[in-house]
PDB file of C-alpha atoms in Angstrom:
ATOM      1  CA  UNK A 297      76.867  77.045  81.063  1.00  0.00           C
ATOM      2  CA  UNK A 298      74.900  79.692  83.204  1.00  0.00           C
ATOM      3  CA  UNK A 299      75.684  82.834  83.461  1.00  0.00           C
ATOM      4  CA  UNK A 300      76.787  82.020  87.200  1.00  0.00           C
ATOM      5  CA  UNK A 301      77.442  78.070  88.501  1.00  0.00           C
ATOM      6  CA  UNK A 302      77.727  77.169  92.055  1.00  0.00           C
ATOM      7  CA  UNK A 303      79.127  73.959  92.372  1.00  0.00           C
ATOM      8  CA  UNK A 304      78.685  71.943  95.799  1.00  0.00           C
ATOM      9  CA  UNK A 305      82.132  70.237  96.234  1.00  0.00           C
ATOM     10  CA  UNK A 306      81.520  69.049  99.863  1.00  0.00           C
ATOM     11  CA  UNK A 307      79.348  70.188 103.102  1.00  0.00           C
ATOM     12  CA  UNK A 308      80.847  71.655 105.800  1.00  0.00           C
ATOM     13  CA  UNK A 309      80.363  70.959 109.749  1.00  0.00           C
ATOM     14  CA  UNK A 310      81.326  74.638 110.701  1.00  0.00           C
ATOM     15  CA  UNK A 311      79.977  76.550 114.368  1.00  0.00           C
ATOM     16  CA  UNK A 312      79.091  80.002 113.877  1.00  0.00           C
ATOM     17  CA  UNK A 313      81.549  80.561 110.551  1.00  0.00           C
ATOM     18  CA  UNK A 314      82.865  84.201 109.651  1.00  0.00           C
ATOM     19  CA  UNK A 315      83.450  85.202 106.033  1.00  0.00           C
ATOM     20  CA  UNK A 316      86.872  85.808 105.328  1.00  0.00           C
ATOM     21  CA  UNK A 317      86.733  87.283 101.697  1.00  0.00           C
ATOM     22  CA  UNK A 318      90.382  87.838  99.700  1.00  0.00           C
ATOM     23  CA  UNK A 319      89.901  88.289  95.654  1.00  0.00           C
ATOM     24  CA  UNK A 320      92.498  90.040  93.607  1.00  0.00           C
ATOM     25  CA  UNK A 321      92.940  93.876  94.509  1.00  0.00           C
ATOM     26  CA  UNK A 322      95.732  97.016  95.115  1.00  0.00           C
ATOM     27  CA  UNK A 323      98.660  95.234  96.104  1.00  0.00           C
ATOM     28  CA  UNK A 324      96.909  91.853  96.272  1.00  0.00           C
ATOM     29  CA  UNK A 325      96.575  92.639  99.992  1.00  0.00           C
ATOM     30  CA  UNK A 326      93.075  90.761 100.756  1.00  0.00           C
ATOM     31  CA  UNK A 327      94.048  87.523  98.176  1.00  0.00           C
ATOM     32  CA  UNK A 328      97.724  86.759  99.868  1.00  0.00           C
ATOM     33  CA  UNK A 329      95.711  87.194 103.369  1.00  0.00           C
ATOM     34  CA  UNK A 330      92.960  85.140 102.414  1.00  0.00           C
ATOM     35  CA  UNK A 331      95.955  82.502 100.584  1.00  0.00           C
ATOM     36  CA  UNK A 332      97.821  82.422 103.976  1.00  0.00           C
ATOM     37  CA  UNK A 333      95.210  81.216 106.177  1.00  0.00           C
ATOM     38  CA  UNK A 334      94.466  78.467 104.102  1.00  0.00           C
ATOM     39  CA  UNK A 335      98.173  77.539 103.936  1.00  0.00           C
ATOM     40  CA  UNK A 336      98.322  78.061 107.808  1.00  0.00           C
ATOM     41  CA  UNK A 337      95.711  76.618 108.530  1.00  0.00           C
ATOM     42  CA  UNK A 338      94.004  72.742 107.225  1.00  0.00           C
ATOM     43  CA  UNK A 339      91.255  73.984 105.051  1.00  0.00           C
ATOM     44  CA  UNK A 340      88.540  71.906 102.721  1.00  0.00           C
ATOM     45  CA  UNK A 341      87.359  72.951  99.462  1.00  0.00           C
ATOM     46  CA  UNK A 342      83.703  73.101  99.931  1.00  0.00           C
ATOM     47  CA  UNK A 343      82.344  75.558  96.721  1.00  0.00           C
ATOM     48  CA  UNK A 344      83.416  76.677  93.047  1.00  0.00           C
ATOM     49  CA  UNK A 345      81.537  79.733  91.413  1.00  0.00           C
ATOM     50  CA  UNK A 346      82.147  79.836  87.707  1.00  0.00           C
ATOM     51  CA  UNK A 347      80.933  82.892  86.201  1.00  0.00           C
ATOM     52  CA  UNK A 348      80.880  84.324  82.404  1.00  0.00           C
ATOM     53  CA  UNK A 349      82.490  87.452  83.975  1.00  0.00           C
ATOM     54  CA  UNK A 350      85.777  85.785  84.710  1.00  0.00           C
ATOM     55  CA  UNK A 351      87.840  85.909  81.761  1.00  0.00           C
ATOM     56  CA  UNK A 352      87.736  83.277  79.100  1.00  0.00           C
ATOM     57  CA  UNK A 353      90.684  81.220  80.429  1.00  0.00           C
ATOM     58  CA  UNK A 354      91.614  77.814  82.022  1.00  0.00           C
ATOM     59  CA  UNK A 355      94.257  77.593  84.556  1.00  0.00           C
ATOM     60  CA  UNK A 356      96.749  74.485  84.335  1.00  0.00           C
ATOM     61  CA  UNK A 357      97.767  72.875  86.791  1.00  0.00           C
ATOM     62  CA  UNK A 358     101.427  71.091  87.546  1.00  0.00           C
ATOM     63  CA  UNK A 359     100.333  67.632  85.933  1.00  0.00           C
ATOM     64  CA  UNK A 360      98.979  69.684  82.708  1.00  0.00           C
ATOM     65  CA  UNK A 361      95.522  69.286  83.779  1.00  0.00           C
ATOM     66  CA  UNK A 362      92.933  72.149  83.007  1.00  0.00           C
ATOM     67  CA  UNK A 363      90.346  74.004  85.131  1.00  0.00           C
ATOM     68  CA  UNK A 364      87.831  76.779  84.373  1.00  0.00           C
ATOM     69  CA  UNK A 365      88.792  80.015  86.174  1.00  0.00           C
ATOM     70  CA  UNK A 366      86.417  79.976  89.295  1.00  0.00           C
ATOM     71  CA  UNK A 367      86.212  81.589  92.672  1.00  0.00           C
ATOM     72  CA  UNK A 368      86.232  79.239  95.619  1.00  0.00           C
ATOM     73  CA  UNK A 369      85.190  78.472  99.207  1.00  0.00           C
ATOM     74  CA  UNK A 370      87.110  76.935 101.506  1.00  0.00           C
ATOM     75  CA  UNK A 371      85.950  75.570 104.994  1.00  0.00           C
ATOM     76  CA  UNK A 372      88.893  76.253 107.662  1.00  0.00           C
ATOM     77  CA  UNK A 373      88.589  75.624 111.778  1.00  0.00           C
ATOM     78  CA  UNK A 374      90.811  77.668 113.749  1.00  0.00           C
ATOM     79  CA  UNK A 375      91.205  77.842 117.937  1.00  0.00           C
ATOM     80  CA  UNK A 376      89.070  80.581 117.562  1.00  0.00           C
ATOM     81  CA  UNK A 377      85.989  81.337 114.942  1.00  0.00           C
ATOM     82  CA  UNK A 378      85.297  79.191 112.298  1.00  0.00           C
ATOM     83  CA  UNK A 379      86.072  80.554 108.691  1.00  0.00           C
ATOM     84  CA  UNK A 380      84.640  80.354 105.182  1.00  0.00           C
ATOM     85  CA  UNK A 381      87.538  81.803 102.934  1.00  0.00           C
ATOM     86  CA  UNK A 382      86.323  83.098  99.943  1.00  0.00           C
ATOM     87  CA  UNK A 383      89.560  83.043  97.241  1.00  0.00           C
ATOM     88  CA  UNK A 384      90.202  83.424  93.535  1.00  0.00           C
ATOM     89  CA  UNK A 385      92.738  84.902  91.124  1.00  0.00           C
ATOM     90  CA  UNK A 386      89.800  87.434  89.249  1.00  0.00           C
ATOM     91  CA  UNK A 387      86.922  89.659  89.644  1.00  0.00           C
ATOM     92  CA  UNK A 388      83.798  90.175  87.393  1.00  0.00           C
ATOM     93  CA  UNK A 389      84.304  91.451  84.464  1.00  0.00           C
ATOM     94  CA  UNK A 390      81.783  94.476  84.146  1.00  0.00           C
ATOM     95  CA  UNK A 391      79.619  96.429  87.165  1.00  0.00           C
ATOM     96  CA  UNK A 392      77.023  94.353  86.520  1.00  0.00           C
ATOM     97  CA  UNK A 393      78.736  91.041  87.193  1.00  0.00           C
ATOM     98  CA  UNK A 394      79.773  92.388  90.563  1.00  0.00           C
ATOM     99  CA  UNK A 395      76.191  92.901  91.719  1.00  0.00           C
ATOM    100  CA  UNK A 396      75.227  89.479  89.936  1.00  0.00           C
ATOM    101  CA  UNK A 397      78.617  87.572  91.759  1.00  0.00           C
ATOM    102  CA  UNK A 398      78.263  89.327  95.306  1.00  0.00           C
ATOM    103  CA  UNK A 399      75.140  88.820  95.730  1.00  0.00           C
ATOM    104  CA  UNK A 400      76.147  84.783  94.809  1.00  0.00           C
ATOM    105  CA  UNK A 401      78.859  84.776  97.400  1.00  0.00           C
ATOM    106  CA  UNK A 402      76.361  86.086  99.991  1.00  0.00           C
ATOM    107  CA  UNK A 403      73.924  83.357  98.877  1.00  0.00           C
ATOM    108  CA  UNK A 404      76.298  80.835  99.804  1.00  0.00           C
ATOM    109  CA  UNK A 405      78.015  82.210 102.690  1.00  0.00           C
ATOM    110  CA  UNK A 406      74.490  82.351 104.531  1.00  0.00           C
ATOM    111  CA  UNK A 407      73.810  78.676 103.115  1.00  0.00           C
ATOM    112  CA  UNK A 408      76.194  77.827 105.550  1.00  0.00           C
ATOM    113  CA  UNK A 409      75.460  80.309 108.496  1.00  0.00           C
ATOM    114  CA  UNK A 410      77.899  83.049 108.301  1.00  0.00           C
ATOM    115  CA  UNK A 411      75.819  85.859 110.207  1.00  0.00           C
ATOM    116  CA  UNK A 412      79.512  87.948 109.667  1.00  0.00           C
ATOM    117  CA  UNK A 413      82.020  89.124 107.478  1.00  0.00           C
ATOM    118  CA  UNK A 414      85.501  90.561 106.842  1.00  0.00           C
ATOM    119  CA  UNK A 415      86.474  91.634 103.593  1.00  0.00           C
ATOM    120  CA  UNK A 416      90.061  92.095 102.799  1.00  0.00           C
ATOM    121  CA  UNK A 417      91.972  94.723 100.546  1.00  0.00           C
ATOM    122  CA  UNK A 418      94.483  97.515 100.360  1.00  0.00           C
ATOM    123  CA  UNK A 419      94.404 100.773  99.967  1.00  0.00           C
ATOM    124  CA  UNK A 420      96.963 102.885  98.333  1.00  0.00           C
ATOM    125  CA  UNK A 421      98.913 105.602  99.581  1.00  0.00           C
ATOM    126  CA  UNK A 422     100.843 106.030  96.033  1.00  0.00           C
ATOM    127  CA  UNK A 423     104.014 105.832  98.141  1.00  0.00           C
ATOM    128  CA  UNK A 424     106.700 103.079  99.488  1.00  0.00           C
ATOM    129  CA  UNK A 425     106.096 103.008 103.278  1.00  0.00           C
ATOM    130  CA  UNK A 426     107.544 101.600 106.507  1.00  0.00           C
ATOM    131  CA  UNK A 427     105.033 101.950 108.985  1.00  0.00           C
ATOM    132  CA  UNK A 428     101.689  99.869 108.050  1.00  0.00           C
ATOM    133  CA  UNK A 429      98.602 101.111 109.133  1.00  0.00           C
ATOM    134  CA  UNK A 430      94.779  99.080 108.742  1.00  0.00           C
ATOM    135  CA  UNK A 431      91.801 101.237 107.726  1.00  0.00           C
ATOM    136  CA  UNK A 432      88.337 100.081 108.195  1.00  0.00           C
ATOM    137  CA  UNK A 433      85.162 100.562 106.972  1.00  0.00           C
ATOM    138  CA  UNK A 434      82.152  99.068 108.750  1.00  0.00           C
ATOM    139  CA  UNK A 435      78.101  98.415 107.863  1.00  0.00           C
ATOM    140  CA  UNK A 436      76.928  99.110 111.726  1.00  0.00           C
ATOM    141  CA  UNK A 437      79.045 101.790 113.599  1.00  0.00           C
ATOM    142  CA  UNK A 438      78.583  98.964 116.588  1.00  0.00           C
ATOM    143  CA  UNK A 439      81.479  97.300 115.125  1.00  0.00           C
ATOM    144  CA  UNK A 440      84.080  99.759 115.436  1.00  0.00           C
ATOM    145  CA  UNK A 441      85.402  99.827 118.956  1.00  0.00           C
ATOM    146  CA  UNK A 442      86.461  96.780 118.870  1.00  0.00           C
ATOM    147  CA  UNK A 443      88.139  96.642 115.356  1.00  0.00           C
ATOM    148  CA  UNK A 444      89.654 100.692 117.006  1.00  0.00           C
ATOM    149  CA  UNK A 445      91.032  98.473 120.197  1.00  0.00           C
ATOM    150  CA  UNK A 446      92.756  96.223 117.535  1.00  0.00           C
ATOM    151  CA  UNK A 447      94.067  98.971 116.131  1.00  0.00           C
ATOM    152  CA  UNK A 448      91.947  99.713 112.703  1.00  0.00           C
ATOM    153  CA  UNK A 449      91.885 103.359 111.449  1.00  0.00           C
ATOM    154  CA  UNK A 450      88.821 104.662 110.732  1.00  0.00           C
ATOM    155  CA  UNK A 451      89.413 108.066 108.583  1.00  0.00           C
ATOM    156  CA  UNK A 452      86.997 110.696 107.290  1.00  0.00           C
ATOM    157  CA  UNK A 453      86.374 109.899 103.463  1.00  0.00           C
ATOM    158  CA  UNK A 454      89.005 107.079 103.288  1.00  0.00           C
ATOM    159  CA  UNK A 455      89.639 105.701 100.950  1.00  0.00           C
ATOM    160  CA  UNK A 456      88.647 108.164  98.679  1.00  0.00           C
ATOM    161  CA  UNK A 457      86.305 107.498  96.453  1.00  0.00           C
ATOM    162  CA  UNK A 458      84.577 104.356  98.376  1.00  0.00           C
ATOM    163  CA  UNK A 459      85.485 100.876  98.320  1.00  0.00           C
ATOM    164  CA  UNK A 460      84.846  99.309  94.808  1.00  0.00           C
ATOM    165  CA  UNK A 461      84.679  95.871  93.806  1.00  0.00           C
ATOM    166  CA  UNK A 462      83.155  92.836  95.670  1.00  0.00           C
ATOM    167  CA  UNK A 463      84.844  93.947  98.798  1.00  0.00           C
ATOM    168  CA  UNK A 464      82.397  97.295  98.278  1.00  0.00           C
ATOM    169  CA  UNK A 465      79.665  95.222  97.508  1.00  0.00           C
ATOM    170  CA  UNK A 466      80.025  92.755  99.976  1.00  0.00           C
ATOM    171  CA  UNK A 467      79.719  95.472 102.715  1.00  0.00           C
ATOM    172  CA  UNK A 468      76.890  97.346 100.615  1.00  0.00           C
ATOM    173  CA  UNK A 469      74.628  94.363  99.817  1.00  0.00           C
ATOM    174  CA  UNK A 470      75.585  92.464 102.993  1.00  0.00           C
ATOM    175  CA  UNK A 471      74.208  95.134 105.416  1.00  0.00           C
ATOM    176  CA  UNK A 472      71.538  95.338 103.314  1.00  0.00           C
ATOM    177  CA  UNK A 473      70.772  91.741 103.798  1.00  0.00           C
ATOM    178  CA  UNK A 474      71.369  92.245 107.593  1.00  0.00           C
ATOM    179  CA  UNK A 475      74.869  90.921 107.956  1.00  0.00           C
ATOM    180  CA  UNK A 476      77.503  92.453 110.121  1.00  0.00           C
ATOM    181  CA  UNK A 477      80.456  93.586 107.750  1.00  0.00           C
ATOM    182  CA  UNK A 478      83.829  95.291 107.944  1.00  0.00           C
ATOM    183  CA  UNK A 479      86.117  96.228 104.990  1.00  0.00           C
ATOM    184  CA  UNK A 480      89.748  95.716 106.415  1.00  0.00           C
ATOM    185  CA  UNK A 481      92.096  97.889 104.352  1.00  0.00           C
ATOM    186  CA  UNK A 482      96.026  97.703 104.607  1.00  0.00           C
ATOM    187  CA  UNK A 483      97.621 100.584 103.704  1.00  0.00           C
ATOM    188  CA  UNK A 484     100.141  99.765 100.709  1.00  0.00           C
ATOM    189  CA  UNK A 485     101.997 101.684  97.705  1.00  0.00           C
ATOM    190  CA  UNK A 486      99.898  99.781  95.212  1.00  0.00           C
ATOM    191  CA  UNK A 487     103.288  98.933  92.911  1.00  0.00           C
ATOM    192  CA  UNK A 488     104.120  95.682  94.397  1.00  0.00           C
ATOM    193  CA  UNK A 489     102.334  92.384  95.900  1.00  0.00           C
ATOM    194  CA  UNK A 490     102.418  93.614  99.814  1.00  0.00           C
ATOM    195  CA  UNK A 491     103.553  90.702 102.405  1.00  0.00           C
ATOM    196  CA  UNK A 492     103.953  93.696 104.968  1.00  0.00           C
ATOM    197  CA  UNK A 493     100.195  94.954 104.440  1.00  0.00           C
ATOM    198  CA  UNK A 494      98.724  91.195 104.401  1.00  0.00           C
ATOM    199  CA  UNK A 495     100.307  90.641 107.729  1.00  0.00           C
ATOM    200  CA  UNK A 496      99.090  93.904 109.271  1.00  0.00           C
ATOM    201  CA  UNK A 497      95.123  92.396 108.294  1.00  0.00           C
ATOM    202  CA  UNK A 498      96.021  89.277 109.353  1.00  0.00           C
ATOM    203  CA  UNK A 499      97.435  90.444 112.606  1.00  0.00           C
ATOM    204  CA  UNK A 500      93.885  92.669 113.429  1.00  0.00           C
ATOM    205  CA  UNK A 501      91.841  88.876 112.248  1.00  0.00           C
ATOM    206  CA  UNK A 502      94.080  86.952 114.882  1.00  0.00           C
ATOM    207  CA  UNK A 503      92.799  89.643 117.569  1.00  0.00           C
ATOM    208  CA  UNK A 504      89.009  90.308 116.533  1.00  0.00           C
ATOM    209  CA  UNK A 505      88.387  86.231 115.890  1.00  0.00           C
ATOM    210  CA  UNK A 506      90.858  84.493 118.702  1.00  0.00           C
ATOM    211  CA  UNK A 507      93.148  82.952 116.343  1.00  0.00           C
ATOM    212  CA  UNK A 508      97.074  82.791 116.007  1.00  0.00           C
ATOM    213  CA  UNK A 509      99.551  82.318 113.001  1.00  0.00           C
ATOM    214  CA  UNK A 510     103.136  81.538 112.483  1.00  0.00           C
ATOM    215  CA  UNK A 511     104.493  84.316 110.055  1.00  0.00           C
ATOM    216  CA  UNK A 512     107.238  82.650 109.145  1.00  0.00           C
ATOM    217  CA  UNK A 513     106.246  81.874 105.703  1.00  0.00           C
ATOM    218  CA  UNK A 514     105.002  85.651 104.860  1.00  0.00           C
ATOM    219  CA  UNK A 515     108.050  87.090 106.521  1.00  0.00           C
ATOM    220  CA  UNK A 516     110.168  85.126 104.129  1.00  0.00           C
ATOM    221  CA  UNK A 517     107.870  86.838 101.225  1.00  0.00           C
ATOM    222  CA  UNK A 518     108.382  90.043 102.781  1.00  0.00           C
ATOM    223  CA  UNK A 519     111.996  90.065 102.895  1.00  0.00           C
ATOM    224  CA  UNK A 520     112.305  88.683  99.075  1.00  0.00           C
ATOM    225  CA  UNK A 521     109.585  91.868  98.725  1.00  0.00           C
ATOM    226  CA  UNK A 522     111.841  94.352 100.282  1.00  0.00           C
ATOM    227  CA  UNK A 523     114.962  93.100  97.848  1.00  0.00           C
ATOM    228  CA  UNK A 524     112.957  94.083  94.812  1.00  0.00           C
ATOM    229  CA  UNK A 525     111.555  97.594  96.553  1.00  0.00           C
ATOM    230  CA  UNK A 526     115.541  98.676  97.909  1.00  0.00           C
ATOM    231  CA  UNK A 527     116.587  97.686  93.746  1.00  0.00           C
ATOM    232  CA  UNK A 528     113.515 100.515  92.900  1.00  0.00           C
ATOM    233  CA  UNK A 529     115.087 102.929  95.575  1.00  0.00           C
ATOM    234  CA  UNK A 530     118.474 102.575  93.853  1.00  0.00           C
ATOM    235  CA  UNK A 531     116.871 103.010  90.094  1.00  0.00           C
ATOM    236  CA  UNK A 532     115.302 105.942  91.643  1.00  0.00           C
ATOM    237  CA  UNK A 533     118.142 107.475  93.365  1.00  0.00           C
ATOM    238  CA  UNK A 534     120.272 106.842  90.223  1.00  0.00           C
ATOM    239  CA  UNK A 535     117.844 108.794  87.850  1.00  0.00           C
ATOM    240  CA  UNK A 536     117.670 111.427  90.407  1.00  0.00           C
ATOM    241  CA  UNK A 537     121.480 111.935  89.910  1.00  0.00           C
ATOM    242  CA  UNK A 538     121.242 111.766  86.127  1.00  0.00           C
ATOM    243  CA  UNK A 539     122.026 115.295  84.270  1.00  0.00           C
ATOM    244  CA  UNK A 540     119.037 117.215  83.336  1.00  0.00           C
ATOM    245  CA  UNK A 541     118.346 118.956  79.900  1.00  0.00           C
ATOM    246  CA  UNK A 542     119.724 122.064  81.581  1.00  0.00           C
ATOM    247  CA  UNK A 543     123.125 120.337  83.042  1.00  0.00           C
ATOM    248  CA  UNK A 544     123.355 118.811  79.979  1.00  0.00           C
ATOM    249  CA  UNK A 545     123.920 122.545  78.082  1.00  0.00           C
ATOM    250  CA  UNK A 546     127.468 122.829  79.642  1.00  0.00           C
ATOM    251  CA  UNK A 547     128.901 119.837  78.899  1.00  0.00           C
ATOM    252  CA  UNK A 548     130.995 120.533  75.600  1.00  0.00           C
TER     253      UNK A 548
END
């Protein structure tokens, strides 16, 4: 195969689509969004990428049935905007194969007229947290007020060290190409798949693109979430109570 396959599943009737890009990431923030909306949502397979940058691997499905790792576009029509999700479980492989894979996803995202796009992730804060907060990062400072009026952060040299990745790219090489494109970031610990984050994107998408979602589903996900994060707390707290080298000098 090529280095990089596009393969035209169906064509989609969409009005004035937005990107809505979710690949693996820190807490798989931008994927479960991404995931959500298409369950939420009736959705229609409309591209595969295959790339030599995704790892050499098949995926089986539940009848036994293989399938080349891809990335893939779905066609979704909301009450508001109409969406082109872009989903997969991997990234590229090497720095080169995200330039080479971006700059595929932006070649079929304007094949379809998207003119705009959100790219999803996390960012870290290293930390369990209660209070989630969205940072932003935009190609055109026109953008921000309303993403700020939504809510969205925008820090001084956050995240550190830049956004890497396609969600980087998609921003870098999209304004380059002359598309309008934010970086929605929800803040997250990074140790755990975060149900709490994806909901705090999601919940700045239903504002900026007239939308709504039932989070019925993710709140379910959050609460199983928060069963495994209180068993971490206890671990913690009982190490913290364990004897230290020193304490341990006095017991005879």
């Amino acid at each position: 195969m090529d280095a990089i396959e596009i393969e035209t599943v169906a064509e989609p009737t969409l009005s004035d689509p937005v990107l809505i890009e979710g690949l693996p990431g820190v807490g798989h923030v931008g994927k479960l969004a991404a995931e959500y909306l298409l369950e939420e949502f009736e959705s229609e397979l409309v591209r595969r990428v295959y790339a030599d940058e995704f790892p050499p691997q098949v995926s089986i499905d539940e009848d036994g049935v293989a399938e080349l790792v891809c990335a893939e576009f779905h066609a979704v029509e909301t009450d508001g905007r109409d969406l082109l999700v872009l989903t997969g479980d991997h990234q590229a492989g090497s720095n080169a194969g995200h330039y080479r894979l971006t700059e595929s996803f932006l070649d079929v995202a304007e094949g379809t007229g998207v003119a705009d796009l959100f790219a999803l992730g996390g960012v870290p804060t290293g930390e369990l947290i209660e209070e989630y907060h969205v940072l932003g990062a935009v190609t055109d400072a026109g953008l921000k007020p309303d993403l700020e009026a939504e809510g969205v952060e925008f820090r001084e040299d956050e995240p550190a060290g830049g956004i890497v990745g396609v969600s980087g790219l998609l921003l870098g090489i999209g304004g380059r190409r002359g598309l309008d494109a934010t970086c929605l970031m929800g803040e997250t610990s990074g140790y755990l798949v975060d149900p709490k984050s994806a909901r705090a994107v999601l919940e700045v998408l239903e504002g900026i693109l007239d939308f709504e979602l039932d989070y019925e589903s993710l709140e379910d996900r959050a609460e199983e979430m928060e069963e495994v994060v209180g068993k971490i707390q206890e671990m913690q707290n009982q190490s913290a109570q364990m004897p230290t080298d020193d304490d341990l000098r006095y017991i005879g």
